[in-house]
Amino acid sequence: MGGSSMKRLTRVGRSLLRNLIQAVPTMFVIVTLGFFVLQLAPGDAADYMAAESGAATQETVADIRRAFGLDLPLLDQLANYYTSLAHFSLGISPRYGVPVADLIMERLPGTLTLMVLAIVIALLVGIAAGTIMALNATRAADRILSVASLLFYSVPTFWIGLIFIIVFSVKLGWLPAGGMKTIGASSGGFGWLIDRVSYALLPATSLALYYMAIYARLTRSSILEVIGQDHVRTAKAKGLAPRQVVLRHVLRNALIPITTVAGIHVAGILGGAIVIETVFSWPGMGRLAFDAVMAREYTLLLGIMLVSSVLVICVNAIVDIIQAALDPRIEVR
């Protein structure tokens, strides 16, 4: 048993090292492509700052470009950015005048909170609904939940967010309409936790409903496929209780494709966070990215793209490990 555990830990370590090595060229491609695509947009941070001030002269705009290297040829700007990355720096934001890393780290906890809560809600509710649908196939519960999942899959997330604000904030007054915390609230304890959850519940649920519908449909189809396999029939023949059969033999095997899809959806959840954070005034990376686009903050956008890519790569590595734990036959890649 100990030797088997050591072998599995060794494979996991090799997998993490392999993912780390593969991440380097991936980051290179993302930064390079992102840099040139962003340059296709008209204007730069100096133009936006001049328009924002309303009184900037041509000399002032030229000084801003010179100070941040925006007047250099594109290849020189890209080389300078790679030099900054080699020194573990994401550059300086022209508009804010502070390191990009500081801006991202200030907003990263908000985005991670929203993402984790949305994924947890989507997986828990989606898997539970899909299990009910599969165990009651062609019955009323299956039809009702199928229609509900189709509805959530079809409706845009921002529209759901607006409906939630109108119903739960404006009409009922149960939950706050925006922001991340109550001003002047305690900085710890159970009251702090309740306050944070109350602010995160509406945006996280709005973001989760689309993916919850996908996981519900996927769980239903996976369970219906697994439930007819030989090992499940054998478990039933041995006299195991239906609940044990579902939990030990059916659901465990049905979760494998769901974890794969959930890992793929992390990038989509990050993209959806831009809209949701704007609707709910949530201070996260998505809203920061939106502001950076409007202000032509290309350095800040590249930093956000880089950090987001690292998050996606890390989550996919974790998904590989979870799949190997669910099914020992799967080798950790």
PDB file of C-alpha atoms in Angstrom, residues 97-328:
ATOM      1  CA  GLY A  97       1.429  54.948 -12.274  1.00  0.00           C
ATOM      2  CA  VAL A  98       1.839  51.778 -10.177  1.00  0.00           C
ATOM      3  CA  PRO A  99       3.173  48.290 -10.978  1.00  0.00           C
ATOM      4  CA  VAL A 100       0.719  46.136 -12.932  1.00  0.00           C
ATOM      5  CA  ALA A 101       1.346  43.270 -10.506  1.00  0.00           C
ATOM      6  CA  ASP A 102       0.044  45.403  -7.617  1.00  0.00           C
ATOM      7  CA  LEU A 103      -3.161  46.238  -9.510  1.00  0.00           C
ATOM      8  CA  ILE A 104      -3.753  42.585 -10.382  1.00  0.00           C
ATOM      9  CA  MET A 105      -2.994  41.274  -6.890  1.00  0.00           C
ATOM     10  CA  GLU A 106      -5.434  43.823  -5.472  1.00  0.00           C
ATOM     11  CA  ARG A 107      -8.249  42.449  -7.679  1.00  0.00           C
ATOM     12  CA  LEU A 108      -7.237  38.778  -7.882  1.00  0.00           C
ATOM     13  CA  PRO A 109      -8.850  37.698  -4.551  1.00  0.00           C
ATOM     14  CA  GLY A 110     -12.209  39.066  -5.687  1.00  0.00           C
ATOM     15  CA  THR A 111     -12.092  37.154  -8.965  1.00  0.00           C
ATOM     16  CA  LEU A 112     -10.920  33.942  -7.287  1.00  0.00           C
ATOM     17  CA  THR A 113     -13.742  34.213  -4.734  1.00  0.00           C
ATOM     18  CA  LEU A 114     -16.307  34.677  -7.493  1.00  0.00           C
ATOM     19  CA  MET A 115     -14.855  31.864  -9.619  1.00  0.00           C
ATOM     20  CA  VAL A 116     -14.588  29.311  -6.823  1.00  0.00           C
ATOM     21  CA  LEU A 117     -18.093  30.050  -5.542  1.00  0.00           C
ATOM     22  CA  ALA A 118     -19.541  29.897  -9.069  1.00  0.00           C
ATOM     23  CA  ILE A 119     -17.811  26.586  -9.834  1.00  0.00           C
ATOM     24  CA  VAL A 120     -18.921  25.066  -6.511  1.00  0.00           C
ATOM     25  CA  ILE A 121     -22.549  26.143  -7.053  1.00  0.00           C
ATOM     26  CA  ALA A 122     -22.538  24.950 -10.669  1.00  0.00           C
ATOM     27  CA  LEU A 123     -21.035  21.555  -9.825  1.00  0.00           C
ATOM     28  CA  LEU A 124     -23.063  20.811  -6.687  1.00  0.00           C
ATOM     29  CA  VAL A 125     -26.435  21.899  -8.062  1.00  0.00           C
ATOM     30  CA  GLY A 126     -25.722  20.606 -11.571  1.00  0.00           C
ATOM     31  CA  ILE A 127     -24.617  17.144 -10.417  1.00  0.00           C
ATOM     32  CA  ALA A 128     -27.529  16.882  -7.967  1.00  0.00           C
ATOM     33  CA  ALA A 129     -30.045  17.942 -10.624  1.00  0.00           C
ATOM     34  CA  GLY A 130     -28.503  15.626 -13.222  1.00  0.00           C
ATOM     35  CA  THR A 131     -28.643  12.684 -10.813  1.00  0.00           C
ATOM     36  CA  ILE A 132     -32.326  13.333 -10.091  1.00  0.00           C
ATOM     37  CA  MET A 133     -33.004  13.610 -13.828  1.00  0.00           C
ATOM     38  CA  ALA A 134     -31.219  10.333 -14.590  1.00  0.00           C
ATOM     39  CA  LEU A 135     -32.852   8.355 -11.770  1.00  0.00           C
ATOM     40  CA  ASN A 136     -36.274   9.674 -12.844  1.00  0.00           C
ATOM     41  CA  ALA A 137     -35.742   9.500 -16.611  1.00  0.00           C
ATOM     42  CA  THR A 138     -38.868  10.301 -18.703  1.00  0.00           C
ATOM     43  CA  ARG A 139     -40.809  11.177 -15.532  1.00  0.00           C
ATOM     44  CA  ALA A 140     -42.121  14.570 -14.417  1.00  0.00           C
ATOM     45  CA  ALA A 141     -38.989  15.501 -12.413  1.00  0.00           C
ATOM     46  CA  ASP A 142     -36.793  14.777 -15.429  1.00  0.00           C
ATOM     47  CA  ARG A 143     -38.950  16.883 -17.756  1.00  0.00           C
ATOM     48  CA  ILE A 144     -39.200  19.836 -15.367  1.00  0.00           C
ATOM     49  CA  LEU A 145     -35.458  19.941 -14.643  1.00  0.00           C
ATOM     50  CA  SER A 146     -34.664  19.477 -18.350  1.00  0.00           C
ATOM     51  CA  VAL A 147     -36.773  22.519 -19.243  1.00  0.00           C
ATOM     52  CA  ALA A 148     -35.157  24.536 -16.416  1.00  0.00           C
ATOM     53  CA  SER A 149     -31.634  23.593 -17.533  1.00  0.00           C
ATOM     54  CA  LEU A 150     -32.471  24.503 -21.137  1.00  0.00           C
ATOM     55  CA  LEU A 151     -33.777  27.875 -19.937  1.00  0.00           C
ATOM     56  CA  PHE A 152     -30.643  28.650 -17.908  1.00  0.00           C
ATOM     57  CA  TYR A 153     -28.464  27.516 -20.817  1.00  0.00           C
ATOM     58  CA  SER A 154     -30.239  29.855 -23.244  1.00  0.00           C
ATOM     59  CA  VAL A 155     -30.537  33.055 -21.189  1.00  0.00           C
ATOM     60  CA  PRO A 156     -27.506  35.439 -21.167  1.00  0.00           C
ATOM     61  CA  THR A 157     -25.734  35.717 -17.817  1.00  0.00           C
ATOM     62  CA  PHE A 158     -25.954  39.518 -17.688  1.00  0.00           C
ATOM     63  CA  TRP A 159     -29.748  39.330 -18.118  1.00  0.00           C
ATOM     64  CA  ILE A 160     -29.986  36.826 -15.259  1.00  0.00           C
ATOM     65  CA  GLY A 161     -27.851  39.156 -13.145  1.00  0.00           C
ATOM     66  CA  LEU A 162     -30.148  42.113 -13.843  1.00  0.00           C
ATOM     67  CA  ILE A 163     -33.240  40.026 -13.000  1.00  0.00           C
ATOM     68  CA  PHE A 164     -31.600  38.914  -9.743  1.00  0.00           C
ATOM     69  CA  ILE A 165     -30.878  42.529  -8.809  1.00  0.00           C
ATOM     70  CA  ILE A 166     -34.472  43.592  -9.517  1.00  0.00           C
ATOM     71  CA  VAL A 167     -36.042  40.664  -7.637  1.00  0.00           C
ATOM     72  CA  PHE A 168     -33.724  39.973  -4.693  1.00  0.00           C
ATOM     73  CA  SER A 169     -32.269  43.458  -4.126  1.00  0.00           C
ATOM     74  CA  VAL A 170     -34.809  46.039  -5.289  1.00  0.00           C
ATOM     75  CA  LYS A 171     -38.119  44.234  -4.683  1.00  0.00           C
ATOM     76  CA  LEU A 172     -37.365  41.897  -1.771  1.00  0.00           C
ATOM     77  CA  GLY A 173     -34.314  43.630  -0.278  1.00  0.00           C
ATOM     78  CA  TRP A 174     -32.755  40.319   0.741  1.00  0.00           C
ATOM     79  CA  LEU A 175     -29.297  40.761  -0.794  1.00  0.00           C
ATOM     80  CA  PRO A 176     -27.118  43.746  -1.792  1.00  0.00           C
ATOM     81  CA  ALA A 177     -27.216  44.843  -5.431  1.00  0.00           C
ATOM     82  CA  GLY A 178     -23.495  45.429  -5.866  1.00  0.00           C
ATOM     83  CA  GLY A 179     -20.083  45.763  -4.300  1.00  0.00           C
ATOM     84  CA  MET A 180     -18.038  43.252  -2.347  1.00  0.00           C
ATOM     85  CA  LYS A 181     -18.528  44.174   1.313  1.00  0.00           C
ATOM     86  CA  THR A 182     -20.347  46.528   3.637  1.00  0.00           C
ATOM     87  CA  ILE A 183     -18.407  49.706   4.379  1.00  0.00           C
ATOM     88  CA  GLY A 184     -17.355  49.713   8.019  1.00  0.00           C
ATOM     89  CA  ALA A 185     -18.157  46.025   8.534  1.00  0.00           C
ATOM     90  CA  SER A 186     -16.031  43.920  10.888  1.00  0.00           C
ATOM     91  CA  SER A 187     -12.830  42.480   9.433  1.00  0.00           C
ATOM     92  CA  GLY A 188     -13.195  39.003  10.908  1.00  0.00           C
ATOM     93  CA  GLY A 189     -15.458  36.470  12.530  1.00  0.00           C
ATOM     94  CA  PHE A 190     -18.746  34.925  11.505  1.00  0.00           C
ATOM     95  CA  GLY A 191     -20.338  38.301  10.777  1.00  0.00           C
ATOM     96  CA  TRP A 192     -17.585  39.087   8.269  1.00  0.00           C
ATOM     97  CA  LEU A 193     -18.172  35.750   6.511  1.00  0.00           C
ATOM     98  CA  ILE A 194     -21.932  36.286   6.281  1.00  0.00           C
ATOM     99  CA  ASP A 195     -21.379  39.796   4.913  1.00  0.00           C
ATOM    100  CA  ARG A 196     -19.001  38.568   2.182  1.00  0.00           C
ATOM    101  CA  VAL A 197     -21.254  35.653   1.210  1.00  0.00           C
ATOM    102  CA  SER A 198     -24.302  37.936   0.980  1.00  0.00           C
ATOM    103  CA  TYR A 199     -22.471  40.162  -1.512  1.00  0.00           C
ATOM    104  CA  ALA A 200     -21.021  37.250  -3.518  1.00  0.00           C
ATOM    105  CA  LEU A 201     -24.161  35.102  -3.730  1.00  0.00           C
ATOM    106  CA  LEU A 202     -25.997  36.938  -6.527  1.00  0.00           C
ATOM    107  CA  PRO A 203     -23.020  37.437  -8.895  1.00  0.00           C
ATOM    108  CA  ALA A 204     -21.710  33.912  -8.299  1.00  0.00           C
ATOM    109  CA  THR A 205     -25.136  32.359  -8.906  1.00  0.00           C
ATOM    110  CA  SER A 206     -25.640  34.461 -12.044  1.00  0.00           C
ATOM    111  CA  LEU A 207     -22.301  33.232 -13.353  1.00  0.00           C
ATOM    112  CA  ALA A 208     -22.970  29.621 -12.318  1.00  0.00           C
ATOM    113  CA  LEU A 209     -26.426  29.019 -13.815  1.00  0.00           C
ATOM    114  CA  TYR A 210     -25.203  28.600 -17.404  1.00  0.00           C
ATOM    115  CA  TYR A 211     -22.585  26.030 -16.384  1.00  0.00           C
ATOM    116  CA  MET A 212     -24.981  24.383 -13.928  1.00  0.00           C
ATOM    117  CA  ALA A 213     -27.301  23.621 -16.847  1.00  0.00           C
ATOM    118  CA  ILE A 214     -24.430  22.029 -18.781  1.00  0.00           C
ATOM    119  CA  TYR A 215     -23.331  19.879 -15.831  1.00  0.00           C
ATOM    120  CA  ALA A 216     -26.916  18.770 -15.177  1.00  0.00           C
ATOM    121  CA  ARG A 217     -27.361  17.545 -18.751  1.00  0.00           C
ATOM    122  CA  LEU A 218     -23.903  15.960 -18.798  1.00  0.00           C
ATOM    123  CA  THR A 219     -24.471  14.208 -15.454  1.00  0.00           C
ATOM    124  CA  ARG A 220     -27.790  12.834 -16.675  1.00  0.00           C
ATOM    125  CA  SER A 221     -26.297  11.366 -19.848  1.00  0.00           C
ATOM    126  CA  SER A 222     -23.222  10.013 -18.015  1.00  0.00           C
ATOM    127  CA  ILE A 223     -25.290   8.286 -15.318  1.00  0.00           C
ATOM    128  CA  LEU A 224     -27.648   6.741 -17.878  1.00  0.00           C
ATOM    129  CA  GLU A 225     -24.593   5.404 -19.712  1.00  0.00           C
ATOM    130  CA  VAL A 226     -22.835   4.051 -16.598  1.00  0.00           C
ATOM    131  CA  ILE A 227     -25.943   2.600 -14.963  1.00  0.00           C
ATOM    132  CA  GLY A 228     -26.238  -0.069 -17.643  1.00  0.00           C
ATOM    133  CA  GLN A 229     -22.652  -1.311 -17.354  1.00  0.00           C
ATOM    134  CA  ASP A 230     -21.725  -4.738 -15.994  1.00  0.00           C
ATOM    135  CA  HIS A 231     -20.146  -3.622 -12.719  1.00  0.00           C
ATOM    136  CA  VAL A 232     -23.319  -1.724 -11.765  1.00  0.00           C
ATOM    137  CA  ARG A 233     -25.524  -4.728 -12.503  1.00  0.00           C
ATOM    138  CA  THR A 234     -23.161  -6.873 -10.429  1.00  0.00           C
ATOM    139  CA  ALA A 235     -23.404  -4.445  -7.499  1.00  0.00           C
ATOM    140  CA  LYS A 236     -27.201  -4.583  -7.690  1.00  0.00           C
ATOM    141  CA  ALA A 237     -27.120  -8.402  -7.847  1.00  0.00           C
ATOM    142  CA  LYS A 238     -25.013  -8.491  -4.663  1.00  0.00           C
ATOM    143  CA  GLY A 239     -27.854  -6.780  -2.835  1.00  0.00           C
ATOM    144  CA  LEU A 240     -26.287  -3.355  -2.280  1.00  0.00           C
ATOM    145  CA  ALA A 241     -28.720  -0.602  -1.382  1.00  0.00           C
ATOM    146  CA  PRO A 242     -29.687   1.663  -4.311  1.00  0.00           C
ATOM    147  CA  ARG A 243     -28.035   4.639  -2.591  1.00  0.00           C
ATOM    148  CA  GLN A 244     -24.723   2.763  -2.262  1.00  0.00           C
ATOM    149  CA  VAL A 245     -24.896   1.654  -5.887  1.00  0.00           C
ATOM    150  CA  VAL A 246     -25.407   5.235  -7.065  1.00  0.00           C
ATOM    151  CA  LEU A 247     -22.725   6.799  -4.852  1.00  0.00           C
ATOM    152  CA  ARG A 248     -20.015   4.128  -5.079  1.00  0.00           C
ATOM    153  CA  HIS A 249     -20.404   2.693  -8.554  1.00  0.00           C
ATOM    154  CA  VAL A 250     -22.452   5.038 -10.722  1.00  0.00           C
ATOM    155  CA  LEU A 251     -21.701   8.606  -9.684  1.00  0.00           C
ATOM    156  CA  ARG A 252     -17.966   8.081  -9.223  1.00  0.00           C
ATOM    157  CA  ASN A 253     -17.552   6.910 -12.828  1.00  0.00           C
ATOM    158  CA  ALA A 254     -19.996   9.496 -14.147  1.00  0.00           C
ATOM    159  CA  LEU A 255     -17.956  12.337 -12.590  1.00  0.00           C
ATOM    160  CA  ILE A 256     -14.924  11.743 -14.835  1.00  0.00           C
ATOM    161  CA  PRO A 257     -16.268  13.553 -17.951  1.00  0.00           C
ATOM    162  CA  ILE A 258     -17.728  16.274 -15.716  1.00  0.00           C
ATOM    163  CA  THR A 259     -14.327  17.099 -14.201  1.00  0.00           C
ATOM    164  CA  THR A 260     -12.866  17.275 -17.714  1.00  0.00           C
ATOM    165  CA  VAL A 261     -15.512  19.735 -18.888  1.00  0.00           C
ATOM    166  CA  ALA A 262     -15.266  21.762 -15.658  1.00  0.00           C
ATOM    167  CA  GLY A 263     -11.537  22.252 -16.241  1.00  0.00           C
ATOM    168  CA  ILE A 264     -12.204  23.461 -19.779  1.00  0.00           C
ATOM    169  CA  HIS A 265     -14.867  25.881 -18.522  1.00  0.00           C
ATOM    170  CA  VAL A 266     -12.482  27.772 -16.223  1.00  0.00           C
ATOM    171  CA  ALA A 267     -11.414  30.033 -19.097  1.00  0.00           C
ATOM    172  CA  GLY A 268     -15.067  30.683 -19.944  1.00  0.00           C
ATOM    173  CA  ILE A 269     -15.868  31.529 -16.341  1.00  0.00           C
ATOM    174  CA  LEU A 270     -13.008  34.030 -16.329  1.00  0.00           C
ATOM    175  CA  GLY A 271     -14.432  35.611 -19.475  1.00  0.00           C
ATOM    176  CA  GLY A 272     -17.952  35.656 -18.057  1.00  0.00           C
ATOM    177  CA  ALA A 273     -16.659  37.333 -14.920  1.00  0.00           C
ATOM    178  CA  ILE A 274     -15.982  40.499 -16.948  1.00  0.00           C
ATOM    179  CA  VAL A 275     -19.702  40.976 -17.606  1.00  0.00           C
ATOM    180  CA  ILE A 276     -20.870  39.860 -14.160  1.00  0.00           C
ATOM    181  CA  GLU A 277     -18.336  42.025 -12.314  1.00  0.00           C
ATOM    182  CA  THR A 278     -19.488  45.024 -14.346  1.00  0.00           C
ATOM    183  CA  VAL A 279     -23.194  44.339 -13.669  1.00  0.00           C
ATOM    184  CA  PHE A 280     -22.670  43.881  -9.916  1.00  0.00           C
ATOM    185  CA  SER A 281     -19.830  46.438  -9.490  1.00  0.00           C
ATOM    186  CA  TRP A 282     -17.670  43.588  -8.200  1.00  0.00           C
ATOM    187  CA  PRO A 283     -14.009  44.653  -7.794  1.00  0.00           C
ATOM    188  CA  GLY A 284     -12.279  41.827  -9.651  1.00  0.00           C
ATOM    189  CA  MET A 285      -9.898  41.223 -12.543  1.00  0.00           C
ATOM    190  CA  GLY A 286     -12.750  41.117 -15.054  1.00  0.00           C
ATOM    191  CA  ARG A 287     -13.802  44.655 -14.275  1.00  0.00           C
ATOM    192  CA  LEU A 288     -10.156  45.731 -14.230  1.00  0.00           C
ATOM    193  CA  ALA A 289      -9.729  44.205 -17.710  1.00  0.00           C
ATOM    194  CA  PHE A 290     -12.797  46.090 -18.953  1.00  0.00           C
ATOM    195  CA  ASP A 291     -11.415  49.370 -17.616  1.00  0.00           C
ATOM    196  CA  ALA A 292      -8.027  48.555 -19.172  1.00  0.00           C
ATOM    197  CA  VAL A 293      -9.624  48.012 -22.589  1.00  0.00           C
ATOM    198  CA  MET A 294     -11.444  51.341 -22.396  1.00  0.00           C
ATOM    199  CA  ALA A 295      -8.238  53.119 -21.302  1.00  0.00           C
ATOM    200  CA  ARG A 296      -6.014  51.359 -23.901  1.00  0.00           C
ATOM    201  CA  GLU A 297      -3.885  49.992 -21.045  1.00  0.00           C
ATOM    202  CA  TYR A 298      -2.113  47.339 -23.110  1.00  0.00           C
ATOM    203  CA  THR A 299       0.505  46.584 -20.458  1.00  0.00           C
ATOM    204  CA  LEU A 300      -2.204  45.970 -17.877  1.00  0.00           C
ATOM    205  CA  LEU A 301      -4.190  43.811 -20.309  1.00  0.00           C
ATOM    206  CA  LEU A 302      -1.139  41.669 -21.065  1.00  0.00           C
ATOM    207  CA  GLY A 303      -0.578  41.174 -17.347  1.00  0.00           C
ATOM    208  CA  ILE A 304      -4.206  40.127 -16.848  1.00  0.00           C
ATOM    209  CA  MET A 305      -3.974  37.719 -19.796  1.00  0.00           C
ATOM    210  CA  LEU A 306      -0.796  36.208 -18.375  1.00  0.00           C
ATOM    211  CA  VAL A 307      -2.196  35.720 -14.867  1.00  0.00           C
ATOM    212  CA  SER A 308      -5.470  34.332 -16.256  1.00  0.00           C
ATOM    213  CA  SER A 309      -3.558  31.834 -18.392  1.00  0.00           C
ATOM    214  CA  VAL A 310      -1.556  30.679 -15.376  1.00  0.00           C
ATOM    215  CA  LEU A 311      -4.820  30.154 -13.467  1.00  0.00           C
ATOM    216  CA  VAL A 312      -6.271  28.048 -16.292  1.00  0.00           C
ATOM    217  CA  ILE A 313      -3.111  25.931 -16.567  1.00  0.00           C
ATOM    218  CA  CYS A 314      -3.047  25.333 -12.799  1.00  0.00           C
ATOM    219  CA  VAL A 315      -6.713  24.317 -12.736  1.00  0.00           C
ATOM    220  CA  ASN A 316      -6.229  21.880 -15.619  1.00  0.00           C
ATOM    221  CA  ALA A 317      -3.300  20.295 -13.769  1.00  0.00           C
ATOM    222  CA  ILE A 318      -5.516  19.890 -10.690  1.00  0.00           C
ATOM    223  CA  VAL A 319      -8.255  18.343 -12.860  1.00  0.00           C
ATOM    224  CA  ASP A 320      -5.786  15.716 -14.129  1.00  0.00           C
ATOM    225  CA  ILE A 321      -4.967  14.756 -10.537  1.00  0.00           C
ATOM    226  CA  ILE A 322      -8.658  14.607  -9.543  1.00  0.00           C
ATOM    227  CA  GLN A 323      -9.448  12.354 -12.501  1.00  0.00           C
ATOM    228  CA  ALA A 324      -6.638   9.990 -11.530  1.00  0.00           C
ATOM    229  CA  ALA A 325      -8.061   9.859  -7.992  1.00  0.00           C
ATOM    230  CA  LEU A 326     -11.561   9.081  -9.301  1.00  0.00           C
ATOM    231  CA  ASP A 327     -10.318   6.323 -11.611  1.00  0.00           C
ATOM    232  CA  PRO A 328      -6.915   4.705 -10.843  1.00  0.00           C
TER     233      PRO A 328
END
